[in-house]
XYZ file of C-alpha atoms in Angstrom:
466
model
C 72.064 29.100 -131.872
C 75.022 31.520 -130.723
C 76.102 32.009 -127.154
C 74.068 35.212 -126.976
C 70.835 33.551 -128.134
C 71.420 30.597 -125.545
C 71.898 32.925 -122.930
C 68.593 34.525 -123.703
C 66.754 31.500 -123.983
C 68.011 30.521 -120.594
C 66.794 33.881 -118.783
C 63.396 33.243 -121.044
C 62.872 29.495 -119.443
C 63.725 30.603 -116.096
C 61.275 33.497 -116.193
C 57.691 33.629 -115.030
C 56.909 33.875 -118.642
C 56.754 30.069 -118.777
C 56.157 29.482 -115.140
C 52.714 27.927 -115.687
C 54.169 25.049 -117.884
C 53.805 21.559 -116.889
C 56.758 20.305 -115.106
C 58.649 23.509 -115.205
C 61.190 22.561 -112.959
C 62.173 19.679 -114.931
C 62.192 21.397 -118.015
C 64.685 23.922 -116.461
C 66.704 20.946 -115.099
C 67.043 19.267 -118.575
C 67.781 22.633 -120.509
C 70.690 23.452 -117.647
C 71.916 19.887 -118.346
C 71.891 20.172 -122.170
C 73.582 23.565 -121.847
C 76.743 22.258 -120.448
C 77.472 20.414 -123.599
C 76.863 23.377 -125.985
C 77.966 23.731 -128.867
C 79.036 20.255 -129.849
C 76.352 17.958 -128.172
C 78.710 15.017 -128.649
C 79.141 13.636 -125.248
C 77.934 10.110 -124.392
C 76.369 11.704 -121.438
C 73.562 12.971 -123.966
C 72.355 9.469 -124.242
C 68.592 9.756 -123.593
C 68.414 7.339 -120.822
C 71.493 8.929 -118.968
C 69.927 12.313 -119.218
C 66.544 11.416 -117.984
C 67.927 9.445 -115.145
C 69.644 12.321 -113.931
C 66.822 14.635 -114.340
C 64.184 12.442 -112.633
C 66.615 10.517 -110.110
C 65.334 7.219 -111.077
C 67.588 4.093 -111.921
C 65.847 3.411 -115.236
C 64.312 6.111 -117.569
C 60.626 6.002 -118.555
C 61.148 6.491 -122.338
C 57.456 7.895 -122.803
C 58.000 10.037 -119.978
C 61.524 11.328 -121.283
C 59.982 11.971 -124.503
C 57.138 14.007 -123.312
C 59.445 16.159 -121.191
C 61.835 16.813 -124.291
C 58.576 17.873 -126.413
C 57.840 20.234 -123.709
C 61.388 21.719 -123.843
C 61.341 21.847 -127.637
C 57.976 23.411 -128.052
C 59.298 26.389 -125.571
C 62.407 26.611 -127.524
C 60.498 26.835 -130.921
C 58.309 29.472 -129.267
C 61.448 31.499 -128.322
C 63.080 31.127 -131.805
C 59.819 32.187 -133.702
C 59.615 35.054 -131.415
C 63.271 36.001 -131.440
C 63.914 39.429 -132.059
C 67.510 40.258 -133.322
C 66.902 43.669 -133.973
C 66.909 43.816 -137.586
C 63.129 44.469 -137.779
C 63.453 47.580 -135.673
C 61.574 49.457 -138.255
C 58.379 47.864 -138.012
C 57.999 49.117 -134.101
C 58.590 52.619 -135.317
C 56.208 52.230 -138.134
C 53.347 50.777 -135.602
C 53.780 54.297 -134.116
C 53.754 56.243 -137.443
C 50.574 54.914 -138.468
C 48.914 56.332 -135.424
C 50.233 59.620 -136.629
C 48.984 59.099 -139.884
C 45.406 58.252 -138.767
C 45.424 61.220 -136.497
C 46.984 63.591 -138.968
C 49.698 64.557 -136.626
C 52.201 65.991 -138.977
C 54.744 66.981 -136.460
C 55.063 63.639 -134.407
C 55.063 61.820 -137.746
C 58.154 63.454 -139.228
C 59.769 63.369 -135.675
C 59.454 59.553 -135.751
C 60.481 59.329 -139.411
C 63.523 61.722 -138.948
C 64.518 59.350 -135.900
C 64.224 56.182 -137.844
C 66.318 57.409 -140.720
C 69.073 58.533 -138.215
C 68.953 54.827 -136.455
C 69.115 53.312 -140.292
C 72.305 55.404 -141.153
C 73.878 55.261 -137.756
C 73.592 51.300 -137.586
C 74.918 51.355 -141.342
C 76.390 48.921 -142.465
C 73.721 46.378 -142.059
C 71.878 43.926 -144.464
C 68.300 45.743 -144.332
C 69.688 49.219 -144.922
C 68.534 49.858 -148.594
C 65.200 48.031 -147.710
C 64.686 50.405 -144.625
C 65.477 53.236 -146.736
C 62.814 52.309 -149.079
C 60.307 51.662 -146.441
C 60.877 55.002 -144.858
C 60.439 56.963 -148.169
C 57.190 54.834 -148.813
C 55.982 55.680 -145.501
C 56.275 59.450 -146.248
C 54.563 58.952 -149.547
C 51.226 57.180 -147.755
C 51.340 60.116 -145.263
C 51.387 62.882 -147.995
C 49.149 60.939 -150.350
C 46.399 61.223 -147.622
C 46.978 64.572 -146.465
C 48.379 66.781 -149.180
C 45.418 68.384 -150.468
C 47.134 70.467 -153.197
C 48.515 67.138 -154.463
C 52.092 68.674 -154.684
C 55.186 66.739 -154.147
C 54.030 63.329 -152.756
C 57.628 61.733 -152.401
C 57.241 59.303 -155.328
C 60.535 60.313 -156.769
C 62.422 59.789 -153.689
C 60.791 56.346 -152.918
C 61.217 55.067 -156.544
C 65.039 55.942 -156.195
C 65.118 54.014 -152.921
C 63.058 51.356 -154.566
C 65.735 51.022 -157.363
C 68.643 51.298 -154.769
C 67.116 48.155 -152.942
C 66.325 46.169 -156.165
C 69.808 46.863 -157.711
C 71.590 45.999 -154.388
C 69.552 42.454 -154.198
C 69.935 41.899 -157.803
C 73.771 42.105 -157.746
C 73.876 39.778 -154.922
C 71.979 37.346 -156.310
C 73.654 37.610 -159.775
C 77.068 37.035 -157.812
C 75.724 34.216 -156.067
C 74.484 32.722 -159.480
C 77.906 33.219 -161.142
C 79.845 31.825 -158.169
C 77.532 28.698 -157.980
C 78.101 28.127 -161.983
C 81.696 27.837 -161.200
C 81.259 24.712 -159.508
C 78.233 23.319 -161.568
C 78.176 23.300 -165.341
C 74.604 21.940 -165.305
C 73.029 25.075 -164.768
C 71.658 27.095 -167.661
C 71.949 30.850 -166.470
C 71.965 32.524 -169.886
C 68.324 34.197 -169.217
C 68.975 35.983 -165.910
C 72.553 36.978 -167.200
C 70.960 38.255 -170.506
C 68.357 40.431 -168.726
C 71.037 41.632 -166.222
C 73.340 42.857 -169.205
C 70.256 44.696 -170.742
C 69.259 46.599 -167.151
C 72.511 46.553 -165.567
C 73.990 49.660 -167.342
C 70.755 51.682 -166.704
C 71.424 51.197 -163.016
C 75.160 51.356 -163.122
C 74.965 54.740 -164.539
C 72.706 56.234 -161.942
C 73.477 54.160 -158.915
C 77.018 53.358 -158.695
C 78.216 56.499 -157.357
C 75.770 56.533 -154.468
C 77.094 53.916 -152.510
C 80.563 51.958 -152.739
C 78.538 48.575 -152.309
C 77.376 48.637 -155.799
C 80.756 49.334 -157.230
C 82.175 46.171 -155.146
C 79.554 44.087 -156.313
C 79.843 45.212 -159.967
C 83.671 44.701 -160.131
C 83.123 41.187 -158.505
C 80.518 40.392 -161.207
C 82.980 41.637 -163.988
C 85.761 39.504 -162.374
C 83.630 36.116 -163.009
C 82.107 36.912 -166.042
C 85.306 37.711 -167.789
C 88.007 35.930 -165.715
C 89.128 39.408 -165.532
C 92.595 39.925 -163.488
C 92.219 43.653 -163.695
C 88.843 43.519 -161.972
C 90.085 41.489 -159.298
C 92.739 43.845 -158.444
C 90.318 46.590 -158.243
C 88.046 44.648 -156.163
C 90.806 44.062 -153.660
C 91.581 47.973 -153.786
C 87.628 48.721 -153.262
C 87.556 46.181 -150.348
C 90.698 47.730 -148.729
C 89.081 50.962 -149.299
C 85.710 50.707 -148.145
C 85.556 47.382 -145.839
C 83.776 49.680 -142.915
C 80.924 50.464 -145.262
C 80.011 46.801 -145.934
C 78.501 44.212 -143.131
C 80.678 41.563 -141.927
C 78.725 38.952 -144.017
C 79.594 41.074 -147.138
C 83.149 41.358 -146.406
C 83.445 37.606 -145.704
C 81.366 36.456 -148.989
C 83.466 39.116 -151.085
C 86.915 38.007 -149.800
C 85.943 34.394 -150.243
C 84.926 35.284 -153.755
C 88.227 36.888 -154.464
C 90.169 33.884 -152.954
C 88.348 31.499 -155.134
C 89.093 33.539 -158.172
C 92.936 33.390 -157.212
C 92.484 29.550 -156.848
C 90.719 28.993 -159.999
C 93.044 31.080 -162.012
C 95.828 28.869 -160.470
C 93.938 25.770 -161.090
C 94.001 26.987 -164.743
C 97.792 27.002 -164.855
C 98.012 30.655 -164.156
C 100.824 30.136 -161.615
C 101.213 33.586 -160.812
C 97.903 33.276 -158.772
C 99.405 31.017 -156.366
C 101.296 33.413 -154.183
C 98.249 35.937 -154.756
C 95.844 33.354 -153.478
C 97.866 32.408 -150.312
C 98.400 35.923 -149.636
C 94.880 36.531 -149.580
C 94.064 33.683 -147.181
C 96.746 35.134 -144.861
C 95.230 38.552 -145.210
C 91.534 37.196 -144.488
C 92.930 35.084 -141.426
C 94.356 38.024 -139.872
C 91.249 40.003 -140.406
C 88.830 37.539 -139.037
C 86.997 36.909 -142.331
C 87.709 32.952 -142.091
C 85.985 32.318 -139.099
C 82.670 31.511 -138.317
C 81.151 31.104 -134.960
C 84.551 31.177 -133.659
C 85.690 28.051 -135.714
C 87.275 27.285 -139.191
C 85.570 25.408 -142.020
C 87.361 22.366 -142.866
C 87.549 23.207 -146.683
C 89.415 26.389 -145.591
C 91.807 24.679 -143.406
C 92.704 22.646 -146.686
C 93.083 25.360 -149.103
C 95.258 27.129 -146.438
C 97.384 24.023 -146.036
C 97.661 23.217 -149.712
C 98.612 26.737 -150.674
C 100.854 27.300 -147.876
C 102.969 24.221 -148.737
C 103.020 24.933 -152.334
C 104.209 28.400 -151.426
C 107.050 26.599 -149.220
C 105.694 27.808 -146.170
C 106.055 24.719 -144.186
C 106.886 26.154 -140.843
C 103.862 28.743 -141.174
C 101.545 25.823 -142.079
C 102.764 23.884 -138.914
C 101.981 26.801 -136.522
C 98.540 27.262 -138.278
C 97.601 23.723 -137.988
C 98.543 23.436 -134.173
C 96.521 26.791 -133.512
C 93.516 25.587 -135.186
C 93.510 22.032 -134.104
C 90.274 22.456 -132.077
C 88.537 24.977 -134.340
C 87.237 23.038 -137.113
C 83.730 22.928 -137.824
C 81.201 21.859 -140.656
C 82.457 18.219 -140.017
C 81.303 15.198 -137.988
C 85.011 14.180 -137.858
C 87.428 16.700 -137.086
C 89.997 14.476 -136.098
C 90.311 12.845 -139.350
C 90.177 15.941 -141.485
C 93.034 17.609 -139.005
C 95.086 14.330 -139.738
C 94.520 14.635 -143.505
C 95.800 18.237 -143.208
C 98.700 17.051 -141.117
C 99.436 14.452 -143.471
C 99.741 16.947 -146.387
C 102.351 18.662 -143.985
C 104.486 15.475 -143.410
C 104.276 14.631 -147.233
C 105.845 18.081 -148.055
C 108.455 17.498 -145.410
C 109.215 14.211 -147.076
C 108.156 11.977 -144.201
C 106.154 9.733 -146.205
C 105.623 7.013 -143.777
C 104.289 9.337 -141.112
C 102.044 10.762 -144.022
C 100.527 7.272 -144.963
C 100.019 6.447 -141.017
C 97.626 9.680 -140.767
C 95.679 8.876 -143.937
C 92.057 7.537 -143.173
C 89.702 6.512 -145.822
C 86.249 6.838 -144.045
C 85.507 10.503 -144.978
C 81.509 11.209 -145.605
C 82.499 14.144 -147.987
C 83.653 12.957 -151.399
C 86.049 15.665 -151.729
C 88.272 14.562 -148.878
C 87.686 10.858 -149.739
C 89.282 11.842 -153.073
C 92.013 13.988 -151.787
C 93.014 11.259 -149.320
C 93.224 8.694 -151.973
C 95.284 11.080 -154.238
C 97.689 11.789 -151.508
C 98.192 8.161 -150.766
C 99.101 7.532 -154.440
C 101.545 10.254 -154.245
C 103.023 8.954 -151.133
C 103.469 5.476 -152.740
C 104.881 7.099 -155.751
C 107.563 9.019 -153.627
C 108.593 5.610 -151.916
C 108.539 3.489 -155.145
C 106.133 1.101 -153.293
C 104.709 -1.989 -155.277
C 101.286 -0.956 -154.229
C 101.223 2.103 -156.663
C 100.044 0.660 -159.727
C 97.212 -1.165 -157.896
C 96.194 2.108 -155.931
C 96.206 4.091 -159.369
C 93.818 1.663 -160.940
C 91.419 1.652 -157.913
C 91.539 5.169 -157.981
C 90.519 5.260 -161.567
C 87.802 2.664 -161.141
C 86.473 4.699 -157.750
C 86.268 7.858 -160.089
C 84.308 5.926 -163.041
C 81.858 4.239 -160.732
C 81.000 7.352 -158.854
C 78.046 9.210 -160.259
C 78.357 12.407 -161.734
C 75.712 13.784 -159.127
C 78.566 13.076 -156.463
C 81.788 14.185 -158.435
C 81.054 16.894 -160.608
C 82.286 17.368 -164.205
C 85.230 19.589 -163.501
C 86.960 17.636 -160.616
C 86.055 14.259 -162.318
C 88.278 15.535 -165.404
C 90.959 17.014 -163.108
C 91.335 13.604 -161.244
C 91.070 11.397 -164.340
C 93.769 13.853 -165.976
C 95.939 13.177 -162.766
C 95.864 9.540 -162.953
C 96.596 9.356 -166.750
C 99.710 11.772 -166.626
C 100.816 9.797 -163.372
C 100.683 6.490 -165.312
C 102.585 8.195 -168.238
C 105.202 9.794 -165.509
C 105.599 6.254 -163.851
C 106.201 4.550 -167.130
C 109.916 3.438 -167.291
C 109.967 4.378 -170.909
C 109.574 7.971 -169.871
C 112.661 8.253 -168.038
C 115.182 10.526 -169.928
C 112.895 10.395 -173.098
C 112.948 13.750 -174.179
C 110.444 13.473 -176.781
C 107.978 11.918 -174.356
C 108.533 14.033 -171.539
C 107.759 17.204 -173.849
C 104.446 15.354 -174.641
C 103.544 14.945 -171.043
C 104.495 18.670 -170.368
C 102.274 19.765 -172.982
C 99.473 17.683 -171.941
C 100.083 19.416 -168.242
C 100.301 22.794 -169.567
C 97.176 22.783 -171.853
C 95.020 21.190 -169.116
C 92.266 23.563 -167.863
C 91.715 21.286 -164.885
C 94.256 19.242 -163.289
C 94.726 18.050 -159.655
C 97.970 18.424 -158.118
C 99.162 20.219 -161.364
C 102.469 21.525 -159.600
C 103.555 18.172 -158.199
C 103.117 16.361 -161.365
C 105.126 19.047 -162.955
C 108.063 18.460 -160.389
C 108.027 15.012 -161.168
C 108.226 15.265 -164.644
C 110.891 17.464 -164.204
C 112.988 14.606 -162.331
C 112.713 12.551 -165.355
C 114.993 14.855 -167.360
């Protein structure tokens, strides 16, 4: 729950609406106590015995009694959530009104209310229910005309179908784009049927609807970008977002900018090095415009992407300032300190402070992505310091990748990390030093790799062998 919802919940719990609840004073005390630890709820003071000793002022907590009180508060919270109206369903309140006017054949009040709903829906634009509400409004008019239009003239079917098509097309574009984005990270999906069907009907909708709302063009360009790895579509998408960002919701803006960033990263990972500065520029832009923040924090994956891209672009000073500014803003992890330290280790590595880097690396990550990243960074630091531990760490990493299930490490990162190991072994082999033929073969392997972890660093290490 966000801060606004917590505040409303507090007002509800302290209102007369729950006055009859058993142990209401203790329930209110419990809510007040728990609220102090929002939003992380990680304090040791949240131990059940500590909490209920505080509430009941007893030296030892009666666990059964504590559980009952906890259950009573939980039931109140659940009821509140089930009846939480965030305003997205405002239209149903007005339709309760129009149904009365339909029953009483009151055309004047019916259309007054309908026009009011139309105005609210447009004034509140952009919002996620806009197209659905537009359809519901026209359908309500059709219901009214169908009942009381005795001459059976225009019953509003054309307008209703048009709004239905807009809603359907907007939702279909959204889901197809999500499907294509997921397919980039999972090769186990068979998306041929929905894509084939979309190709069949897409042009029909595109010709009719693209000009009616910018959101359609934005989604269409994003889909083209993903389907064909089209750099031109990427540039068009960025221009459309720049021009029409005020016409789409914050969530849609965040999603579209995330897709644009991911496209740049994917292109860079495929060896298109011109996308490195583009990707970093996108992150800087999105950070400045607030698109990277969720509930006031920044996701651990976003932090890592910014740090790695910034360092590869030589922006060490900028990355250092970014990390310090976001040290306490990491979300999406149970161990923000370890994630922050890993990113700081990346910065220290780029500054050639290898011992500091190694001191910051931990190996107790729950997320496989960060476990792999930490192991790879450790190997790189051992390589740079000519550590005798290098070979054993490389072999251990190879075994780890091999033994870990495909469900845990997907195909693409598995290939990329295995290639990293194989190429680094070849680079670190003494016979590669000053060996022009061998260096050329390794370079070809790097350039031809579709997926390769730490491609740029491997390129630099290979260059040093010449």
